[in-house]
Amino acid sequence: MRATVIHGGFDVRLQEVPDPVLVEPTDAIVRVLVSCICGSDLWGYRRPGPREGGPGRIGHEFVGVVEEVGADVVTVRPGDVVVAPFVWSDGTCPNCRAGVHTSCLHGGDWGGPGVDAGQGEAVRVPQADGTLVAAPVAPDDERLAALLTLSDVMGTGHHAALAAGVRPGSAVAVVGDGAVGLCGVLAARRLGAERVILMSRHEDRSALGRAFGATDVVAERGEDAVAAVRDLTEGLGVPHVLECVGTQLSWETAVGLARPGGTVGYVGVPVEVTALPHWPMFGRNVSVHGGVAPVRAYLPELMADVLAGRLDPSPVFDLELPLADVAAGYAAMHERRAIKVLLRP
Amino acid sequence: MRATVIHGGFDVRLQEVPDPVLVEPTDAIVRVLVSCICGSDLWGYRRPGPREGGPGRIGHEFVGVVEEVGADVVTVRPGDVVVAPFVWSDGTCPNCRAGVHTSCLHGGDWGGPGVDAGQGEAVRVPQADGTLVAAPVAPDDERLAALLTLSDVMGTGHHAALAAGVRPGSAVAVVGDGAVGLCGVLAARRLGAERVILMSRHEDRSALGRAFGATDVVAERGEDAVAAVRDLTEGLGVPHVLECVGTQLSWETAVGLARPGGTVGYVGVPVEVTALPHWPMFGRNVSVHGGVAPVRAYLPELMADVLAGRLDPSPVFDLELPLADVAAGYAAMHERRAIKVLLRP
């Protein structure tokens, strides 16, 4: 089969790899219907030079059809359309039972040693019962793109909003107008937020943010953004902030936007964070909640809303390409010509 | 009157200062019955050289008797025994109403410009209605020391426990065996924690911790402490951690002790923190809640327990000195010969 392999900075290639086969009785083989490129895939793509440890498989978001299951698999069967979260997990360990599937004692990452990744034609899924969630739809259902967002960005935006404590009537600020930030807007509104202030300087992204329910858009950055949001909130800031970027500036902005006693829900991979702003956090009692999103925990609830037509994050995909053009997809996201690229094998 | 003035590193002196007089109609004059030295007072005491900005008044914990009130003061009157929280606040601004009195829009610090501090014979209290809480006791009541802990350390330990989400049945770890950490043990038990693991290497402090309800004491530090607590908790760590120190090592330990999805409630002034450990926080979804404790918010509730005999943090005072010996008190705390020093004018 063909799958995407990252060789180093700005070098991803679709190439022939071995077809997946069942290894453990808890495995399933899934043929990929749709996959996509994540903002976090760009961290490795932008790192110059050959990839540390040699070329590796990449992609952690996919929806597919089950082709084969191991002897122990009971929750999915061949023919099922399934959504895969961006981390695989057994669903039964103490951390999964506590809702933190990303810390599964028997789980792991797509593209890890001996494990396939999502940007390919098929995937061996470890811990299939714990990992996959079947969707009662046909393989050509028009909601596949919306379901695909539940692999990562929509679940991650939801995690940020939950972690920030958003509830009916809340005033919220969202730092980050990428796919996760935009899904954070959707998630905050879905949880009942009345006011959602999106930090965005890009016209296309702020337009989508407004379509997703943002009530205000602030184009300033850093201290100017903090001043602008305080102007909108009687000088206080907002009680709930979603940090969906992961840079030093985004963090300083997020903590600055929070009113005393407020909460920052964060999901941005903190690759470019030097030090969280602990003095303003301490002095103003700003809490910091979140981390890598256990999207598996949220999949059933969010899927129900997608299937009922109450939730459609699919507009975050503003470019669709055949898997063969995956390299062009990375380039488009790197150059900010696309918010998020959907790939069809 | 006499009051403590800090001149620089290892140089505190009791000296003559002007008697306090009413300045604003919202002021009260309070004659101090008991005050004390805080671990955070030592940060300035240990900084070598003359104090930046010149000599300054010091001390932010006191219980006293109201001598005189301004025309606008209605909640306390001359003769009342009152407890002062370690920050003064108006009690009516949006931040006070949200329970974050330490961010009062019209409040401030004891010893700030033009404001008296606690380690003296008398204090002008700004915003007396918002700041002071009257206790229905006589000036010679034996519970004055217990009430004095509500100025800071007991309220601060309570803030750490609340921020960490401690509830009935919780398993908790406490990092720090100073007065605040020990009060954190008391607070966690008071909130119903079933298991409280205190990190302590000092025999006298761990004994007091056990008397306050710690069920386990771990003498190791850093990674060894994390390993020891995981051994006690089926390899997982605890869901609730109280960080009551404020150093890089204490923070790394605190985050390491938390199980995935757990919460660190923190109150240690982060003077010696370089960078919060954001990667383990992110990867394991460890939340960080807390900051400078709005003890004013907790005073009525904790005072009720002290007066009813259900709560007695006074054993944290293991040395009592006349105010004239305040310099000896600082030396005793600096050299760890005392946990906390009580001063009587």
XYZ file of C-alpha atoms in Angstrom:
690
model
C 0.000 0.000 0.000
C 0.963 3.646 -0.120
C 1.508 5.793 2.962
C 3.048 9.141 3.811
C 6.587 9.074 5.119
C 8.348 12.137 6.533
C 12.046 12.161 5.726
C 12.940 15.518 7.202
C 12.309 19.227 6.966
C 9.916 20.053 4.110
C 10.210 16.493 2.819
C 7.122 14.280 3.002
C 6.593 11.571 0.383
C 3.853 9.141 -0.461
C 5.605 5.812 -0.904
C 5.105 2.058 -0.940
C 5.058 0.428 2.505
C 4.087 -3.098 3.607
C 0.362 -3.816 3.758
C -0.839 -3.938 7.359
C -1.623 -7.349 8.849
C -3.148 -8.359 12.166
C -0.416 -8.811 14.776
C -2.286 -8.941 18.084
C -5.743 -10.438 18.635
C -6.830 -6.956 19.752
C -5.920 -5.393 16.375
C -8.144 -4.301 13.518
C -7.197 -3.435 9.948
C -8.884 -0.273 8.716
C -8.943 0.960 5.108
C -8.738 4.758 5.223
C -11.600 6.746 3.688
C -10.417 10.220 4.678
C -7.433 11.517 6.585
C -5.939 14.965 7.039
C -2.953 17.074 7.994
C -2.683 18.536 11.481
C -1.077 21.790 12.551
C 1.064 19.674 14.868
C 2.344 17.659 11.853
C 3.935 20.909 10.757
C 6.244 21.018 13.788
C 8.240 18.107 12.345
C 7.797 19.320 8.769
C 9.349 22.685 9.604
C 12.360 21.269 11.464
C 15.289 21.575 9.061
C 17.519 18.640 8.168
C 16.900 14.896 8.076
C 14.405 13.549 10.606
C 15.904 12.369 13.887
C 15.757 8.565 13.992
C 15.291 8.289 10.237
C 12.197 8.489 8.020
C 8.903 7.821 9.771
C 5.192 7.417 9.105
C 2.981 10.417 9.839
C -0.691 11.342 10.289
C -2.916 10.751 13.305
C -6.435 11.545 12.084
C -8.507 9.184 9.973
C -11.923 7.745 9.307
C -12.074 4.381 7.584
C -13.797 1.065 7.040
C -12.919 -1.954 9.105
C -11.567 -4.709 6.855
C -10.515 -7.340 9.370
C -10.474 -7.753 13.151
C -8.434 -9.877 15.551
C -10.011 -12.691 17.539
C -10.502 -10.584 20.682
C -12.164 -7.580 19.047
C -15.853 -7.259 19.883
C -16.967 -3.636 19.443
C -16.324 -3.213 15.685
C -16.562 -5.579 12.766
C -15.703 -5.670 9.073
C -17.703 -3.126 7.117
C -18.092 -0.668 10.000
C -17.197 2.940 9.347
C -14.998 4.000 12.261
C -13.414 7.154 13.633
C -9.926 6.873 15.125
C -8.792 9.291 17.833
C -5.289 10.713 17.522
C -3.947 8.382 20.221
C -4.808 4.686 20.521
C -5.818 3.367 23.934
C -7.305 0.284 25.554
C -10.231 2.033 27.219
C -9.935 -0.095 30.348
C -6.815 1.003 32.256
C -7.173 3.329 35.270
C -6.211 6.390 33.220
C -8.729 5.597 30.456
C -11.383 4.964 33.082
C -10.541 8.397 34.497
C -11.125 9.876 31.030
C -7.454 10.523 30.260
C -7.103 8.138 27.305
C -3.987 9.972 26.130
C -2.233 8.548 29.192
C -3.419 4.965 28.543
C -1.058 2.507 30.202
C -1.249 0.283 27.093
C -1.731 2.898 24.388
C 0.472 4.869 22.081
C 0.924 7.183 19.139
C 0.183 6.580 15.472
C 3.449 6.244 13.603
C 5.204 4.998 16.743
C 7.547 1.988 16.517
C 5.849 -0.784 14.507
C 2.608 1.195 14.260
C 1.038 2.627 11.096
C -0.020 6.248 10.784
C -3.106 7.900 9.373
C -1.958 9.507 6.141
C -1.981 6.252 4.185
C -4.286 3.770 2.508
C -4.721 1.452 5.475
C -3.821 1.178 9.133
C -3.302 -1.590 11.651
C -5.180 -0.302 14.701
C -3.897 -1.625 18.034
C -6.388 -1.921 20.905
C -9.245 -1.672 18.399
C -11.990 -2.076 21.010
C -10.687 0.774 23.103
C -9.654 2.985 20.225
C -12.236 2.934 17.453
C -15.743 4.325 17.567
C -18.158 3.036 14.929
C -20.390 5.547 13.155
C -23.678 4.258 11.731
C -23.044 5.743 8.292
C -22.125 4.482 4.827
C -18.552 4.860 3.473
C -19.755 7.592 1.112
C -21.690 9.571 3.737
C -21.364 13.300 3.262
C -20.623 13.740 6.952
C -17.267 11.929 6.789
C -15.373 15.215 6.888
C -17.289 16.342 9.973
C -16.646 12.964 11.600
C -12.961 13.266 10.717
C -12.693 16.412 12.853
C -13.575 14.231 15.842
C -10.216 12.471 15.392
C -8.523 15.548 16.711
C -9.405 19.199 16.124
C -13.032 19.238 17.249
C -12.318 17.006 20.253
C -9.306 19.151 21.040
C -11.276 22.397 20.823
C -13.880 20.790 23.078
C -11.161 19.801 25.562
C -9.920 23.392 25.646
C -13.427 24.708 26.285
C -14.199 22.103 28.956
C -10.825 22.686 30.631
C -11.471 26.433 30.643
C -14.726 25.753 32.474
C -17.024 27.195 29.782
C -20.676 26.886 30.701
C -24.002 28.438 29.716
C -23.696 32.214 29.668
C -19.888 32.304 29.752
C -17.704 35.012 28.241
C -14.772 33.366 26.492
C -11.661 34.415 24.592
C -10.002 32.103 22.076
C -6.313 32.499 21.271
C -5.546 30.857 17.936
C -7.476 30.941 14.680
C -6.225 27.641 13.302
C -8.502 24.634 12.991
C -8.311 23.934 16.734
C -9.036 27.524 17.724
C -11.976 27.634 15.328
C -13.284 24.358 16.749
C -12.769 25.928 20.173
C -15.216 28.655 19.131
C -17.733 25.997 18.058
C -17.164 24.062 21.278
C -17.578 27.123 23.496
C -20.852 28.023 21.807
C -22.003 24.411 22.007
C -21.383 24.528 25.781
C -23.546 27.619 25.977
C -21.063 30.506 25.899
C -22.820 33.792 25.252
C -19.803 35.791 24.212
C -16.833 34.378 22.296
C -13.976 36.736 21.434
C -11.693 35.272 18.773
C -8.128 36.566 18.378
C -7.595 36.581 14.610
C -5.767 38.689 12.075
C -6.735 36.620 9.024
C -9.896 37.600 7.205
C -10.838 34.108 6.017
C -10.279 32.623 9.441
C -12.123 35.322 11.338
C -15.027 34.971 8.896
C -15.183 31.250 9.634
C -14.868 32.037 13.322
C -17.897 34.321 13.084
C -19.770 31.605 11.176
C -18.904 29.230 14.026
C -20.352 31.664 16.567
C -17.640 34.144 17.532
C -19.340 37.337 18.685
C -16.214 39.530 18.516
C -12.924 39.370 16.643
C -9.791 41.076 17.956
C -6.994 41.529 15.449
C -4.379 42.837 17.891
C -1.696 40.589 19.334
C 0.108 40.364 22.676
C -0.342 43.279 25.062
C -2.507 45.142 22.557
C -4.844 42.153 22.392
C -5.046 42.122 26.186
C -5.892 45.836 26.204
C -8.516 45.368 23.473
C -10.245 42.524 25.313
C -10.183 44.416 28.600
C -11.832 47.309 26.793
C -14.593 44.888 25.779
C -15.013 43.529 29.323
C -15.167 46.525 31.678
C -11.430 46.410 32.242
C -11.445 42.950 33.801
C -10.705 40.334 31.127
C -12.702 37.137 30.625
C -13.190 34.236 33.031
C -12.466 31.591 30.359
C -9.636 31.570 27.829
C -8.843 28.869 25.257
C -5.119 28.660 24.388
C -4.904 26.896 21.026
C -1.423 27.809 19.753
C 1.461 26.846 22.039
C 3.929 29.718 21.727
C 5.356 32.036 24.362
C 3.384 34.966 22.960
C 0.111 33.028 22.809
C 0.570 31.986 26.434
C 1.356 35.469 27.653
C -1.674 36.724 25.778
C -3.920 33.963 27.127
C -2.972 34.560 30.763
C -3.276 38.313 30.233
C -6.790 37.937 28.802
C -8.013 36.028 31.846
C -9.622 38.003 34.614
C -8.429 37.379 38.187
C -9.610 33.920 39.202
C -10.085 32.958 35.545
C -9.026 29.775 33.802
C -6.943 29.124 30.712
C -7.919 25.865 28.997
C -4.956 24.929 26.846
C -4.370 22.421 24.090
C -1.675 24.032 21.948
C 1.361 21.748 21.802
C 3.831 23.938 23.747
C 6.693 23.522 21.289
C 7.558 27.200 21.332
C 6.927 27.892 24.997
C 9.960 28.942 27.020
C 8.258 29.395 30.381
C 4.608 29.707 31.318
C 4.006 33.184 32.785
C 3.933 31.977 36.381
C 4.078 35.392 38.071
C 0.861 36.729 36.489
C -0.738 33.317 37.022
C 0.197 33.430 40.720
C -0.605 37.067 41.325
C -3.972 36.967 39.584
C -5.023 33.397 40.461
C -5.260 32.383 36.813
C -5.618 28.616 36.559
C -4.187 26.515 33.786
C -6.115 23.408 32.778
C -5.762 21.067 29.867
C -3.057 19.360 27.901
C -3.059 16.819 25.126
C -6.761 16.215 24.502
C -8.217 12.796 25.350
C -10.533 13.067 22.359
C -11.551 9.401 22.669
C -13.472 10.379 25.794
C -15.523 12.914 23.829
C -16.099 10.953 20.628
C -19.491 9.399 21.427
C -20.986 12.684 22.622
C -19.634 14.775 19.753
C -20.478 12.098 17.178
C -24.084 12.107 18.339
C -24.238 15.841 17.663
C -22.631 15.496 14.227
C -25.030 12.711 13.231
C -28.005 14.695 14.510
C -26.930 17.683 12.422
C -26.296 19.875 15.477
C -22.541 20.139 14.942
C -20.597 20.576 11.715
C -16.930 21.487 12.065
C -16.159 20.341 8.484
C -15.658 23.889 7.116
C -12.218 23.847 8.783
C -11.221 21.757 5.766
C -10.754 24.422 3.133
C -8.599 22.334 0.818
C -9.185 18.764 -0.303
C -6.481 16.801 -2.120
C -5.878 13.256 -3.243
C -3.447 11.439 -0.953
C -0.988 11.427 -3.861
C -0.655 15.189 -3.407
C 0.068 15.027 0.322
C 3.311 17.007 -0.124
C 1.357 19.842 -1.721
C -1.022 19.702 1.239
C 1.812 20.194 3.721
C 3.146 23.101 1.674
C -0.285 24.730 1.556
C -0.702 24.513 5.332
C 2.852 25.628 5.999
C 2.339 28.683 3.788
C -1.049 29.343 5.430
C -2.823 28.977 2.090
C -5.062 26.411 3.784
C -6.453 26.139 7.320
C -6.620 22.350 7.179
C -6.156 19.868 4.326
C -8.333 16.800 3.870
C -6.800 13.839 2.032
C -8.619 11.079 0.139
C -6.642 7.937 -0.794
C 4.785 53.403 68.627
C 7.244 50.642 67.799
C 7.153 48.665 64.580
C 9.432 46.310 62.675
C 11.442 47.811 59.848
C 13.481 45.756 57.402
C 16.641 47.527 56.344
C 18.150 44.814 54.186
C 19.472 41.281 54.230
C 19.432 39.808 57.751
C 18.654 43.235 59.186
C 15.233 43.742 60.778
C 14.839 46.190 63.648
C 12.084 47.188 66.007
C 12.091 50.985 65.987
C 10.031 54.053 66.745
C 7.598 55.058 63.976
C 4.715 57.579 63.946
C 1.528 56.468 65.680
C -1.162 55.581 63.126
C -4.016 58.052 62.650
C -7.203 57.852 60.617
C -6.629 59.170 57.091
C -9.659 58.018 55.131
C -13.218 57.697 56.481
C -12.978 53.974 55.588
C -9.942 53.440 57.885
C -9.740 51.803 61.287
C -6.928 51.939 63.841
C -6.164 48.536 65.320
C -3.921 47.862 68.312
C -2.089 44.607 67.640
C -2.584 41.741 70.104
C -0.575 39.094 68.230
C 1.321 39.080 64.966
C 3.802 36.696 63.433
C 6.564 36.080 60.896
C 5.746 34.482 57.555
C 7.922 32.216 55.433
C 7.458 34.771 52.669
C 8.950 37.503 54.934
C 12.163 35.499 54.709
C 12.472 36.094 50.942
C 13.339 39.732 51.624
C 15.278 38.898 54.798
C 17.576 36.545 52.899
C 18.282 38.942 50.021
C 21.801 40.299 50.674
C 22.553 44.018 50.761
C 20.408 47.037 51.613
C 16.705 46.783 50.793
C 15.726 48.105 47.382
C 13.815 51.363 47.829
C 15.152 51.870 51.350
C 13.988 50.548 54.733
C 10.353 49.413 54.875
C 7.725 48.166 57.274
C 7.079 44.419 57.311
C 4.531 41.844 58.528
C 1.137 40.995 57.078
C -0.557 38.839 59.714
C -2.161 40.238 62.844
C -5.064 40.015 65.237
C -5.897 43.114 67.219
C -8.439 45.304 68.956
C -10.151 48.119 67.109
C -9.312 51.462 68.780
C -10.938 53.934 66.432
C -12.898 53.859 63.176
C -13.506 56.341 60.374
C -16.908 57.849 59.743
C -17.816 55.383 56.985
C -16.911 52.192 58.832
C -19.937 50.111 59.832
C -18.906 46.453 60.297
C -16.438 46.857 63.179
C -16.296 49.207 66.151
C -13.932 50.126 68.942
C -13.331 47.209 71.274
C -13.878 44.511 68.643
C -11.235 41.823 68.324
C -10.514 41.540 64.603
C -8.527 39.317 62.249
C -6.756 40.986 59.312
C -6.101 39.030 56.120
C -2.669 39.425 54.530
C -4.037 41.753 51.836
C -6.508 44.583 52.456
C -9.497 44.863 50.136
C -12.797 46.683 49.818
C -14.985 43.591 49.545
C -17.230 45.215 46.969
C -15.306 45.448 43.662
C -15.949 42.859 40.921
C -12.850 40.858 41.860
C -13.776 40.763 45.569
C -17.310 39.765 44.630
C -15.795 36.945 42.559
C -13.896 35.807 45.669
C -10.480 37.027 44.505
C -9.892 39.642 47.195
C -6.158 39.595 46.499
C -6.977 41.280 43.169
C -9.176 43.965 44.770
C -9.309 47.011 42.531
C -8.987 49.260 45.596
C -6.861 47.058 47.847
C -3.192 46.632 48.555
C -0.395 45.163 50.608
C 0.532 45.819 54.234
C 3.733 47.808 54.305
C 2.976 49.348 50.914
C 3.462 53.082 50.384
C 1.903 54.971 53.280
C 0.460 51.806 54.812
C 1.451 50.218 58.113
C 2.460 46.595 58.434
C 1.584 43.884 60.924
C 4.733 43.431 63.001
C 4.149 46.507 65.117
C 2.109 47.823 67.986
C -0.695 49.321 65.929
C -1.913 49.514 62.330
C -3.993 51.893 60.244
C -6.266 49.512 58.334
C -7.516 50.855 54.990
C -10.894 49.627 53.704
C -11.712 48.395 57.211
C -15.215 47.187 56.320
C -13.931 45.009 53.512
C -10.768 43.885 55.240
C -11.408 43.106 58.902
C -13.447 40.254 60.311
C -14.584 40.599 63.912
C -14.274 37.602 66.211
C -16.636 37.425 69.204
C -13.830 36.827 71.687
C -12.049 38.770 74.442
C -8.561 40.230 73.850
C -7.071 37.583 76.135
C -8.865 34.625 74.528
C -6.680 31.539 74.318
C -7.694 31.036 70.689
C -5.945 34.201 69.473
C -3.064 32.154 68.042
C -5.470 29.914 66.125
C -7.308 32.990 64.849
C -3.994 34.517 63.803
C -3.368 31.600 61.416
C -6.464 32.751 59.510
C -4.550 35.896 58.518
C -2.505 33.787 56.167
C -1.202 30.255 56.632
C -4.449 28.420 57.392
C -6.372 30.327 54.714
C -3.509 29.733 52.322
C -3.407 25.986 53.015
C -7.166 25.947 52.536
C -6.783 27.758 49.196
C -4.252 25.145 48.068
C -6.580 22.303 49.023
C -9.632 23.918 47.406
C -7.647 24.732 44.257
C -6.415 21.143 44.080
C -10.040 20.011 44.138
C -9.817 18.038 47.386
C -13.136 16.523 48.402
C -14.446 13.752 50.648
C -12.474 10.568 50.049
C -9.613 12.234 48.144
C -6.018 11.032 48.078
C -3.724 14.039 48.398
C -0.009 14.781 48.430
C 1.393 17.888 50.118
C 4.721 19.319 48.995
C 6.156 21.519 51.734
C 6.300 20.979 55.489
C 6.387 24.623 56.497
C 3.460 26.264 58.236
C 1.476 26.513 54.979
C 2.102 22.887 53.992
C 1.107 21.741 57.473
C -2.045 23.864 57.296
C -2.615 22.279 53.876
C -2.687 18.907 55.599
C -5.268 20.224 58.079
C -7.281 21.787 55.249
C -7.261 18.641 53.130
C -8.481 16.555 56.062
C -11.089 19.182 56.895
C -12.394 18.894 53.310
C -12.697 15.143 53.783
C -9.478 13.759 52.279
C -8.980 10.143 53.275
C -5.302 9.895 52.484
C -2.811 12.726 52.903
C 0.818 12.061 51.993
C 3.147 14.730 53.386
C 6.590 15.261 51.863
C 8.806 15.961 54.881
C 12.355 15.264 55.948
C 12.162 17.027 59.322
C 11.109 14.936 62.273
C 9.381 17.704 64.221
C 7.454 18.870 61.153
C 6.406 15.410 60.053
C 5.255 14.686 63.605
C 3.088 17.798 63.512
C 1.895 16.783 60.053
C 0.778 13.435 61.421
C -0.934 15.184 64.330
C -2.747 17.337 61.737
C -3.941 14.204 59.920
C -1.235 13.153 57.450
C -1.599 9.415 56.869
C 1.824 8.952 55.241
C 5.115 10.822 55.316
C 7.617 10.582 52.455
C 11.137 11.779 53.261
C 12.528 11.518 49.712
C 12.803 14.554 47.437
C 12.441 15.163 43.714
C 12.294 12.077 41.498
C 12.734 9.776 44.473
C 9.695 11.345 46.110
C 7.694 10.814 42.923
C 8.759 7.149 42.838
C 7.889 6.708 46.520
C 4.407 8.185 46.118
C 3.743 6.142 42.986
C 4.695 3.063 45.001
C 2.015 4.059 47.504
C -0.625 4.620 44.797
C -0.499 1.624 42.456
C 1.978 3.354 40.186
C -0.364 6.207 39.269
C 0.286 9.167 41.560
C -2.440 11.146 43.345
C -5.287 13.199 41.868
C -4.671 16.177 44.165
C -1.347 17.803 45.011
C -0.735 20.869 47.197
C 2.372 22.864 46.198
C 3.341 24.943 49.236
C 6.969 25.868 48.580
C 7.598 27.769 45.342
C 10.908 26.400 44.058
C 11.773 24.694 40.786
C 12.305 21.384 42.571
C 9.037 21.596 44.515
C 7.159 22.288 41.277
C 8.756 19.419 39.404
C 7.966 17.169 42.330
C 4.377 18.402 42.583
C 3.607 17.850 38.895
C 5.354 14.475 39.018
C 3.236 13.372 41.998
C -0.020 14.126 40.175
C -1.652 11.289 38.299
C -2.745 11.944 34.707
C -5.683 14.321 34.819
C -4.751 15.416 38.343
C -4.570 18.912 39.749
C -1.831 20.832 41.516
C -3.224 23.459 43.881
C -0.403 25.913 44.459
C 0.231 28.724 46.897
C 4.007 28.810 47.262
C 5.313 32.237 46.217
C 7.222 31.196 43.068
C 10.363 33.189 43.894
C 12.687 30.328 42.979
C 10.751 28.975 40.001
C 12.539 29.194 36.662
C 9.859 27.593 34.517
C 6.818 25.530 35.375
C 7.262 22.012 33.966
C 4.929 22.585 31.017
C 5.772 19.435 29.057
C 4.757 16.979 31.801
C 1.745 19.195 32.528
C 0.704 19.054 28.865
C 1.473 15.388 28.267
C -0.266 14.174 31.404
C -3.081 16.730 31.589
C -1.987 17.976 34.994
C -3.872 21.156 35.864
C -2.424 24.007 37.856
C -4.803 25.991 40.039
C -4.212 28.578 42.691
C -2.005 31.552 43.351
C -1.866 34.137 46.073
C -4.605 33.047 48.458
C -7.672 35.296 48.865
C -7.839 34.369 52.534
C -10.422 37.085 53.216
C -12.929 34.952 51.307
C -12.378 32.026 53.654
C -12.163 33.890 56.966
C -15.801 33.603 58.103
C -15.986 29.888 57.365
C -12.642 29.015 58.949
C -13.256 31.307 61.917
C -16.521 29.510 62.656
C -14.608 26.232 62.829
C -11.923 27.690 65.089
C -14.504 29.172 67.459
C -16.441 25.908 67.523
C -13.271 24.001 68.446
C -13.255 21.998 65.219
C -10.070 23.549 63.841
C -6.848 24.455 65.643
C -3.848 25.287 63.477
C -2.084 27.089 66.367
C 0.557 24.362 66.861
C 2.330 25.759 63.768
C 3.567 28.433 66.185
C 6.403 26.610 67.911
C 8.159 29.732 69.152
C 6.636 32.746 70.896
C 8.638 35.931 71.407
C 7.999 39.484 72.554
C 7.896 41.900 69.637
C 11.138 43.390 70.984
C 12.869 40.165 69.959
C 11.565 40.196 66.386
C 15.124 39.984 64.985
C 15.709 36.786 66.936
C 12.457 35.462 65.518
C 13.595 36.022 61.951
C 16.910 34.328 62.725
C 15.137 31.329 64.247
C 12.919 30.876 61.193
C 15.780 31.440 58.769
C 17.835 28.767 60.544
C 14.820 26.444 60.670
C 14.915 26.364 64.458
C 11.251 27.391 64.378
C 8.389 26.588 61.995
C 6.606 29.868 62.698
C 7.190 32.600 65.269
C 4.376 34.365 67.109
C 5.049 37.900 68.348
C 3.340 39.721 71.206
C 3.815 43.515 71.458
